[in-house]
Amino acid sequence: MTTRLSADSLRADVRAWVHANWDPALTLVEWRTRLLDSGWAVPSWPERWFGKGMPAWADDVVRRELAAGGAVASVPSGLAGPTILEQGPDATRERFLRPLLTGEEVWCQLFSEPSAGSDLAGLTATAVLDGDEWVVNGQKVWNTSAHHADLGMLVARTDWDAPKHQGITYFVLPMHQPGVEVRPLRQMNYHSSFNEVFLSDARIPRGWVVGEVHQGWSAALATLAHERRWGVAVTVDRHRVDDGPAARQAAAEAAETLKVYSWYPQRAGRADLTVAHAQTAGRSADPVVRQELARLHSMNKVSQWTAERAKAARALGRPPGPEGSIGKLALSLVARQAATVHSLVGGAHSMLAGTDSHAPLGGVLAEVLISVPAQSIAGGTDEIQRNILGEKALGLPKEPDPAKGLPYRDARNR
Ligand SMILES: Cc1cc2nc3c(=O)[nH]c(=O)nc-3n(C[C@H](O)[C@H](O)[C@H](O)COP(=O)(O)OP(=O)(O)OC[C@H]3O[C@@H](n4cnc5c(N)ncnc54)[C@H](O)[C@@H]3O)c2cc1C
């Protein structure tokens, strides 16, 4: 784009396009294909890859304008979209970006292993090239949505003689095959949003690689940076959409997505319910409760401003930076403080679960108390965010690594 883009002219362009093109009688895929081919699905992406080469802030403007026109929104590009766009290669972009953006292929993230979470580069799932296919063996765990995903972002070791962070390759794994077994896990809050994934001679076509073979660590870092920056919360568009096949299919798709994420608001602490909870319980005049509520309010505000700062950086097209780690830590602190306030107000009753009339807030409170710890783990723990900030933002020395430079085959047991 050589001319300077104004939000007003952009809004006018999108409005005109929606008026001419939105047709509620289309199927969801037909509509999303039309949106994609026009460049309005991801306007900030390059023209060659379904976008219009606009600044990042254009994405928000276009999304709002689509909603105002009563049209179905575009599919969020998630973690796989921006990673593949950035890391390529072109063959991978060609194959995967379109069905990702039409919602025809659903993705999951196959990073964590039973003994490689924070220390992700210590992963041991192994891929070996056999003719035109990679053969993968190993186990992944905590994989959100793996039970209904078509494709997985998989990191696996492809060279055991290279040092730890080298010799890892980032693959696209077809999930529907005999070598992939997905076993759901039951969480302590009784939801079941993630899984164990067992890989036994699972097959991947030779070219289904993100970035370069053996260089998957940098592609994995790109995914993790996006995860910190955008948060792991999933938003589903709730604006009014003109009724028709596209709207009904989009509603069914959102309902399926939300099944997995229905407890995420509780995981974030439900700060929004704290004042009403204190008032209903007759504790809003208690000086200690008031003090903790005020503390929560100020922490929440600071967290929101940090998120705004991250959003502004993104709108300016800046690469993900330390604000992702700061924002993620802030969300953890807010969630814990909200849980503290809720239990201060509710006392022992806070532990009552279920919809029983004795359970505070219809059982939501009990779900908050056992879901909040996940906020400090998902997408990289609080301690890991602090390490990142110490090393990358404050320039502190790195953690010592006795295995540095050694072939991972030897270094692993040090
Ligand atoms: C809700 C949720 C959804 C998730 N979804 C996915 C998903 O879709 N795909 C996926 O691959 N994974 C997923 N995960 C897994 C998540 O990425 C890992 O749980 C996380 O990275 C931590 O790894 P771990 O559980 O192995 O803990 P560990 O790494 O074993 O950590 C245990 C404790 O040690 C601390 N610790 C570890 N190393 C250090 C260090 N160097 N310095 C200081 N402290 C340290 C940690 O902070 C933590 O307190 C999900 C997790 C949750 C909770």
Coordinates of C-alpha atoms and ligand atoms in Angstrom, one line a residue:
M1 CA 0.0 0.0 0.0
T2 CA 1.6 3.2 -1.0
T3 CA -1.2 5.6 -0.1
R4 CA -2.0 6.3 3.6
L5 CA -5.0 4.4 4.8
S6 CA -7.6 6.1 6.9
A7 CA -10.0 4.2 9.1
D8 CA -13.0 6.1 7.6
S9 CA -12.2 5.3 4.0
L10 CA -11.5 1.7 5.0
R11 CA -14.9 1.4 6.8
A12 CA -16.6 2.8 3.7
D13 CA -14.9 0.4 1.4
V14 CA -15.7 -2.6 3.6
R15 CA -19.3 -1.5 4.0
A16 CA -19.8 -1.2 0.3
W17 CA -18.2 -4.6 -0.2
V18 CA -20.4 -6.3 2.4
H19 CA -23.5 -4.7 0.9
A20 CA -22.6 -6.1 -2.5
N21 CA -21.4 -9.5 -1.4
W22 CA -22.9 -10.7 1.9
D23 CA -25.6 -13.2 1.1
P24 CA -27.1 -15.1 4.0
A25 CA -28.2 -17.9 1.6
L26 CA -24.6 -19.0 1.0
T27 CA -23.2 -21.9 3.0
L28 CA -20.5 -21.0 5.6
V29 CA -17.7 -22.3 3.4
E30 CA -19.0 -20.4 0.3
W31 CA -19.2 -17.2 2.3
R32 CA -15.8 -17.6 3.8
T33 CA -14.3 -18.4 0.4
R34 CA -15.7 -15.2 -1.0
L35 CA -14.4 -13.3 2.0
L36 CA -11.0 -14.9 1.6
D37 CA -10.7 -14.2 -2.1
S38 CA -11.6 -10.6 -1.6
G39 CA -8.7 -10.1 0.8
W40 CA -11.1 -8.9 3.6
A41 CA -10.7 -12.1 5.7
V42 CA -7.2 -11.1 6.8
P43 CA -6.5 -7.6 5.4
S44 CA -3.2 -7.3 7.3
W45 CA -1.7 -10.3 5.5
P46 CA 0.3 -9.9 2.3
E47 CA -1.7 -9.8 -1.0
R48 CA -0.1 -13.0 -2.1
W49 CA -1.5 -14.8 0.9
F50 CA -5.1 -13.8 1.0
G51 CA -4.7 -10.3 2.5
K52 CA -4.4 -6.7 1.3
G53 CA -1.1 -5.8 2.8
M54 CA -2.8 -3.3 5.2
P55 CA -1.5 -2.3 8.7
A56 CA -2.5 -4.7 11.5
W57 CA -5.2 -2.3 12.9
A58 CA -7.2 -2.8 9.7
D59 CA -8.1 -6.3 10.9
D60 CA -10.2 -4.9 13.8
V61 CA -11.8 -2.3 11.7
V62 CA -12.9 -4.8 9.1
R63 CA -14.2 -7.3 11.7
R64 CA -16.4 -4.6 13.2
E65 CA -17.7 -3.5 9.8
L66 CA -18.6 -7.1 8.9
A67 CA -20.5 -7.4 12.1
A68 CA -22.3 -4.1 11.5
G69 CA -23.4 -5.4 8.1
G70 CA -24.9 -8.5 9.7
A71 CA -22.4 -10.8 8.1
V72 CA -20.6 -13.9 9.5
A73 CA -17.1 -13.0 10.8
S74 CA -13.9 -14.5 9.4
V75 CA -12.2 -17.4 11.1
P76 CA -9.6 -16.3 13.7
S77 CA -6.2 -17.4 12.3
G78 CA -5.2 -18.9 15.6
L79 CA -1.6 -20.0 16.2
A80 CA -1.1 -22.1 13.1
G81 CA -2.1 -19.2 10.7
P82 CA 0.5 -16.6 11.7
T83 CA 3.2 -19.2 12.3
I84 CA 2.9 -20.7 8.8
L85 CA 2.5 -17.3 7.2
E86 CA 5.8 -16.1 8.8
Q87 CA 7.8 -19.3 8.6
G88 CA 6.6 -20.8 5.3
P89 CA 7.8 -22.4 3.1
D90 CA 5.5 -21.5 0.2
A91 CA 4.4 -25.1 -0.4
T92 CA 3.2 -25.2 3.2
R93 CA 1.5 -21.8 2.9
E94 CA -0.2 -23.0 -0.3
R95 CA -1.5 -26.2 1.2
F96 CA -2.7 -25.1 4.6
L97 CA -3.6 -21.4 4.8
R98 CA -6.8 -21.5 2.7
P99 CA -8.6 -24.3 4.5
L100 CA -7.5 -22.9 7.8
L101 CA -9.1 -19.5 7.0
T102 CA -12.3 -21.1 5.7
G103 CA -12.6 -23.2 8.8
E104 CA -12.5 -26.4 6.8
E105 CA -9.5 -27.7 8.7
V106 CA -9.4 -27.5 12.5
W107 CA -6.0 -27.4 14.3
C108 CA -4.5 -28.4 17.6
Q109 CA -1.1 -27.8 19.2
L110 CA 1.1 -30.9 19.8
F111 CA 4.0 -29.4 21.7
S112 CA 4.0 -30.6 25.4
E113 CA 5.2 -34.0 26.4
P114 CA 5.1 -35.8 29.8
S115 CA 8.7 -34.7 30.5
A116 CA 8.9 -31.6 28.2
G117 CA 6.6 -28.7 29.1
S118 CA 8.5 -25.6 30.3
D119 CA 11.6 -27.3 28.9
L120 CA 9.9 -27.8 25.5
A121 CA 13.3 -28.2 23.7
G122 CA 13.8 -31.3 25.8
L123 CA 11.2 -33.1 23.7
T124 CA 11.8 -36.7 22.7
A125 CA 9.0 -37.5 20.2
T126 CA 11.0 -38.7 17.2
A127 CA 10.4 -38.4 13.4
V128 CA 12.4 -40.5 10.9
L129 CA 12.3 -40.0 7.2
D130 CA 11.2 -43.2 5.4
G131 CA 10.9 -42.6 1.6
D132 CA 8.3 -39.9 1.0
E133 CA 7.0 -39.9 4.5
W134 CA 8.1 -39.1 8.1
V135 CA 7.3 -41.7 10.6
V136 CA 6.7 -40.4 14.1
N137 CA 6.7 -42.1 17.5
G138 CA 6.2 -40.6 20.9
Q139 CA 3.7 -39.1 23.3
K140 CA 2.2 -35.6 23.6
V141 CA 0.0 -34.3 26.4
W142 CA -2.3 -31.4 27.4
N143 CA -3.4 -31.0 23.8
T144 CA -6.4 -28.8 23.7
S145 CA -9.1 -29.7 21.1
A146 CA -7.0 -32.6 19.8
H147 CA -10.1 -34.8 19.9
H148 CA -11.8 -32.8 17.1
A149 CA -8.8 -31.5 15.2
D150 CA -7.9 -32.4 11.6
L151 CA -4.3 -31.2 11.8
G152 CA -1.7 -30.9 14.6
M153 CA 1.2 -28.5 14.9
L154 CA 3.8 -31.1 15.9
V155 CA 7.3 -30.6 17.1
A156 CA 9.5 -33.7 17.0
R157 CA 13.2 -34.5 17.1
T158 CA 14.7 -35.4 13.7
D159 CA 18.4 -35.3 14.6
W160 CA 19.6 -36.7 17.9
D161 CA 23.2 -35.9 17.1
A162 CA 22.5 -32.1 17.0
P163 CA 22.4 -30.0 20.2
K164 CA 19.2 -29.7 22.1
H165 CA 17.6 -26.7 20.3
Q166 CA 18.7 -27.9 16.9
G167 CA 17.6 -31.1 15.2
I168 CA 13.9 -30.4 16.0
T169 CA 11.4 -30.1 13.1
Y170 CA 8.0 -28.5 13.1
F171 CA 5.5 -30.7 11.2
V172 CA 1.8 -30.6 10.2
L173 CA 0.4 -33.9 11.4
P174 CA -2.7 -35.4 9.9
M175 CA -4.7 -36.4 13.0
H176 CA -7.1 -38.8 11.3
Q177 CA -4.9 -41.9 10.8
P178 CA -4.3 -45.2 12.6
G179 CA -1.0 -44.1 14.2
V180 CA -2.6 -41.2 16.1
E181 CA -4.5 -42.2 19.2
V182 CA -6.2 -39.3 21.1
R183 CA -7.3 -40.0 24.7
P184 CA -9.3 -37.3 26.6
L185 CA -8.2 -36.3 30.0
R186 CA -10.6 -35.4 32.8
Q187 CA -9.6 -32.2 34.7
M188 CA -10.1 -31.5 38.4
N189 CA -12.9 -29.0 37.4
Y190 CA -14.6 -32.0 35.7
H191 CA -14.2 -30.5 32.2
S192 CA -12.4 -32.4 29.6
S193 CA -10.8 -29.9 27.2
F194 CA -7.4 -31.5 26.6
N195 CA -6.0 -34.9 25.7
E196 CA -3.1 -37.2 25.6
V197 CA -1.9 -38.0 22.1
F198 CA 0.0 -41.2 21.4
L199 CA 2.0 -41.4 18.1
S200 CA 2.8 -44.9 17.0
D201 CA 4.3 -45.0 13.5
A202 CA 2.2 -42.0 12.6
R203 CA 2.8 -40.8 9.0
I204 CA 3.4 -37.3 7.7
P205 CA 4.0 -36.5 4.0
R206 CA 7.6 -35.5 3.5
G207 CA 6.9 -31.8 2.6
W208 CA 4.4 -31.1 5.5
V209 CA 7.0 -29.1 7.3
V210 CA 6.8 -25.5 8.8
G211 CA 10.1 -23.6 8.4
E212 CA 13.0 -25.9 7.6
V213 CA 13.8 -29.5 8.5
H214 CA 15.9 -29.6 11.8
Q215 CA 15.2 -25.8 12.3
G216 CA 11.8 -26.2 13.9
W217 CA 12.8 -24.5 17.2
S218 CA 12.6 -21.0 15.7
A219 CA 9.2 -21.8 14.2
A220 CA 8.0 -23.2 17.6
L221 CA 9.2 -19.9 19.3
A222 CA 7.1 -18.0 16.8
T223 CA 4.0 -20.0 17.8
L224 CA 4.8 -19.5 21.5
A225 CA 5.2 -15.8 21.1
H226 CA 1.9 -15.5 19.4
E227 CA 0.3 -17.6 22.1
R228 CA 1.6 -15.3 24.9
R229 CA 0.7 -12.2 23.0
W230 CA -2.8 -13.1 22.0
G231 CA -3.6 -15.1 25.1
V232 CA -5.1 -18.5 25.1
A233 CA -8.6 -17.2 25.6
V234 CA -10.9 -17.9 22.7
T235 CA -13.5 -15.4 21.7
V236 CA -16.5 -16.3 19.7
D237 CA -18.2 -13.6 17.7
R238 CA -21.7 -13.0 19.2
H239 CA -23.0 -10.2 17.0
R240 CA -26.4 -10.5 15.3
V241 CA -26.1 -12.2 11.9
D242 CA -28.7 -12.3 9.1
D243 CA -30.3 -15.7 9.3
G244 CA -29.6 -18.4 6.7
P245 CA -27.3 -21.4 6.1
A246 CA -24.1 -19.5 6.8
A247 CA -25.4 -18.1 10.1
R248 CA -26.7 -21.4 11.3
Q249 CA -23.5 -23.3 10.4
A250 CA -21.4 -20.6 12.1
A251 CA -23.6 -20.9 15.3
A252 CA -23.1 -24.7 15.3
E253 CA -19.4 -24.3 14.8
A254 CA -19.2 -21.7 17.7
A255 CA -21.2 -24.0 20.0
E256 CA -18.7 -26.9 19.3
T257 CA -15.7 -24.6 19.9
L258 CA -17.2 -23.3 23.2
K259 CA -17.7 -26.7 24.6
V260 CA -14.0 -26.9 25.1
Y261 CA -13.6 -23.4 26.4
S262 CA -16.7 -23.0 28.6
W263 CA -14.6 -22.9 31.8
Y264 CA -12.1 -20.3 30.5
P265 CA -14.0 -17.3 32.0
Q266 CA -13.8 -19.1 35.4
R267 CA -10.1 -19.8 34.8
A268 CA -9.6 -16.0 34.5
G269 CA -11.1 -15.6 38.0
R270 CA -14.5 -13.9 37.2
A271 CA -13.4 -10.5 38.6
D272 CA -16.6 -9.2 37.0
L273 CA -18.7 -11.0 39.6
T274 CA -16.8 -9.9 42.7
V275 CA -18.6 -6.7 43.6
A276 CA -22.1 -8.2 43.1
H277 CA -20.9 -11.3 45.1
A278 CA -19.8 -9.1 48.0
Q279 CA -23.1 -7.1 47.9
T280 CA -25.3 -10.2 47.8
A281 CA -23.4 -11.8 50.6
G282 CA -23.8 -8.6 52.7
R283 CA -19.9 -8.2 52.9
S284 CA -19.5 -5.1 50.8
A285 CA -19.1 -2.8 53.9
D286 CA -16.4 -5.0 55.4
P287 CA -13.1 -3.0 55.3
V288 CA -10.9 -6.0 54.5
V289 CA -13.2 -7.1 51.6
R290 CA -13.3 -3.5 50.3
Q291 CA -9.5 -3.3 50.4
E292 CA -9.0 -6.5 48.5
L293 CA -11.7 -5.5 46.0
A294 CA -9.9 -2.2 45.4
R295 CA -6.6 -4.1 45.0
L296 CA -8.3 -6.3 42.4
H297 CA -9.8 -3.4 40.6
S298 CA -6.4 -1.6 40.2
M299 CA -4.6 -4.8 39.2
N300 CA -7.4 -5.5 36.6
K301 CA -7.1 -2.0 35.2
V302 CA -3.3 -2.2 34.9
S303 CA -3.7 -5.6 33.2
Q304 CA -6.2 -4.1 30.7
W305 CA -3.9 -1.2 29.9
T306 CA -1.0 -3.6 29.3
A307 CA -3.3 -5.5 26.9
E308 CA -4.1 -2.2 25.2
R309 CA -0.4 -1.5 24.9
A310 CA 0.2 -4.9 23.3
K311 CA -2.7 -4.3 21.0
A312 CA -1.3 -0.9 20.0
A313 CA 2.1 -2.5 19.3
R314 CA 0.4 -5.1 17.1
A315 CA -1.6 -2.5 15.3
L316 CA 1.7 -0.8 14.4
G317 CA 2.9 -4.1 13.0
R318 CA 5.6 -4.7 15.7
P319 CA 6.7 -8.3 16.2
P320 CA 5.6 -9.9 19.5
G321 CA 7.7 -8.5 22.4
P322 CA 8.0 -8.6 26.2
E323 CA 4.5 -7.2 26.6
G324 CA 3.2 -10.7 25.8
S325 CA 4.9 -12.1 28.9
I326 CA 4.0 -9.1 31.1
G327 CA 0.3 -9.3 29.9
K328 CA 0.2 -13.1 30.6
L329 CA 1.6 -12.7 34.1
A330 CA -0.8 -9.9 34.8
L331 CA -3.8 -12.1 33.8
S332 CA -2.5 -14.8 36.3
L333 CA -2.2 -12.3 39.1
V334 CA -5.7 -10.9 38.5
A335 CA -7.2 -14.4 38.4
R336 CA -5.6 -15.3 41.7
Q337 CA -6.6 -12.0 43.3
A338 CA -10.2 -12.5 42.1
A339 CA -10.3 -16.0 43.5
T340 CA -8.9 -14.6 46.8
V341 CA -11.7 -12.0 47.0
H342 CA -14.4 -14.5 46.1
S343 CA -13.3 -16.9 48.8
L344 CA -12.9 -14.1 51.4
V345 CA -16.5 -13.2 50.7
G346 CA -17.9 -16.7 50.4
G347 CA -15.9 -18.4 53.1
A348 CA -16.1 -22.2 53.3
H349 CA -19.3 -22.1 51.2
S350 CA -17.2 -21.2 48.2
M351 CA -16.2 -24.8 47.9
L352 CA -19.8 -26.0 47.2
A353 CA -20.1 -27.1 43.6
G354 CA -23.1 -27.9 41.4
T355 CA -26.2 -25.8 40.9
D356 CA -27.5 -26.5 44.4
S357 CA -29.0 -23.4 46.0
H358 CA -26.3 -23.4 48.8
A359 CA -23.5 -23.2 46.2
P360 CA -22.5 -19.5 45.8
L361 CA -23.2 -18.0 42.3
G362 CA -24.8 -21.3 41.3
G363 CA -21.6 -23.3 41.6
V364 CA -19.6 -20.9 39.4
L365 CA -17.5 -19.9 42.4
A366 CA -16.3 -23.5 43.1
E367 CA -15.4 -23.8 39.4
V368 CA -13.4 -20.5 39.7
L369 CA -11.4 -21.8 42.7
I370 CA -10.3 -25.0 41.0
S371 CA -9.8 -23.5 37.5
V372 CA -7.7 -20.5 38.3
P373 CA -4.4 -22.4 38.7
A374 CA -4.6 -23.3 35.0
Q375 CA -4.2 -19.6 34.2
S376 CA -0.7 -19.7 35.5
I377 CA 0.3 -22.8 33.5
A378 CA -1.3 -22.7 30.0
G379 CA 0.8 -21.1 27.3
G380 CA 4.0 -21.1 29.5
T381 CA 4.0 -20.9 33.3
D382 CA 4.4 -17.7 35.4
E383 CA 8.0 -18.7 36.3
I384 CA 8.8 -19.2 32.6
Q385 CA 7.3 -15.7 31.8
R386 CA 9.6 -14.3 34.5
N387 CA 12.6 -16.1 33.1
I388 CA 11.8 -14.6 29.6
L389 CA 11.4 -11.1 31.0
G390 CA 14.6 -11.5 33.0
E391 CA 16.7 -12.7 30.1
K392 CA 15.1 -10.9 27.1
A393 CA 13.8 -7.6 28.6
L394 CA 16.2 -7.0 31.5
G395 CA 19.3 -8.6 30.0
L396 CA 20.0 -10.8 33.0
P397 CA 22.3 -13.8 32.6
K398 CA 20.7 -17.0 31.1
E399 CA 20.1 -20.0 33.2
P400 CA 23.2 -22.3 33.1
D401 CA 22.9 -25.1 30.6
P402 CA 25.5 -27.9 31.2
A403 CA 24.3 -29.7 28.0
K404 CA 25.0 -26.7 25.8
G405 CA 26.5 -27.6 22.4
L406 CA 26.5 -31.3 23.1
P407 CA 24.7 -33.8 20.8
Y408 CA 21.3 -34.2 22.5
R409 CA 21.7 -38.0 22.5
D410 CA 24.5 -37.5 25.1
A411 CA 23.3 -34.3 26.7
R412 CA 19.9 -35.7 27.7
N413 CA 21.2 -37.7 30.6
R414 CA 23.4 -35.0 32.1
Ligands
LIG1 C1 -5.5 -25.1 30.0 C2 -4.2 -25.6 29.4 C3 -4.2 -25.8 28.0 C4 -3.0 -26.3 27.4 N1 -3.0 -26.6 26.1 C5 -2.0 -27.1 25.5 C6 -2.0 -27.4 24.1 O1 -3.0 -27.2 23.4 N2 -0.9 -28.0 23.5 C7 0.3 -28.3 24.2 O2 1.2 -28.8 23.7 N3 0.3 -28.0 25.6 C8 -0.8 -27.4 26.2 N4 -0.7 -27.1 27.6 C9 0.5 -27.5 28.3 C10 1.3 -26.3 28.8 O3 1.9 -25.7 27.7 C11 2.3 -26.9 29.9 O4 1.5 -27.4 30.9 C12 3.2 -25.8 30.4 O5 4.1 -25.5 29.4 C13 4.0 -26.3 31.6 O6 4.6 -27.5 31.4 P1 4.5 -28.8 32.4 O7 3.0 -28.9 32.7 O8 5.2 -29.9 31.8 O9 5.1 -28.3 33.8 P2 6.7 -28.3 34.1 O10 7.4 -27.7 33.0 O11 7.0 -29.7 34.6 O12 6.7 -27.3 35.3 C14 6.5 -27.7 36.7 C15 6.8 -26.4 37.6 O13 8.2 -26.1 37.5 C16 8.4 -24.8 37.2 N5 9.6 -24.6 36.3 C17 9.9 -25.4 35.3 N6 11.0 -25.0 34.7 C18 11.4 -23.9 35.3 C19 12.5 -23.0 35.2 N7 13.4 -23.1 34.3 N8 12.6 -21.9 36.1 C20 11.6 -21.8 37.1 N9 10.6 -22.6 37.2 C21 10.5 -23.7 36.4 C22 7.1 -24.4 36.4 O14 6.9 -23.0 36.4 C23 6.0 -25.2 37.1 O15 5.6 -24.4 38.3 C24 -1.9 -26.6 28.2 C25 -1.9 -26.4 29.6 C26 -3.1 -26.0 30.2 C27 -3.1 -25.7 31.7

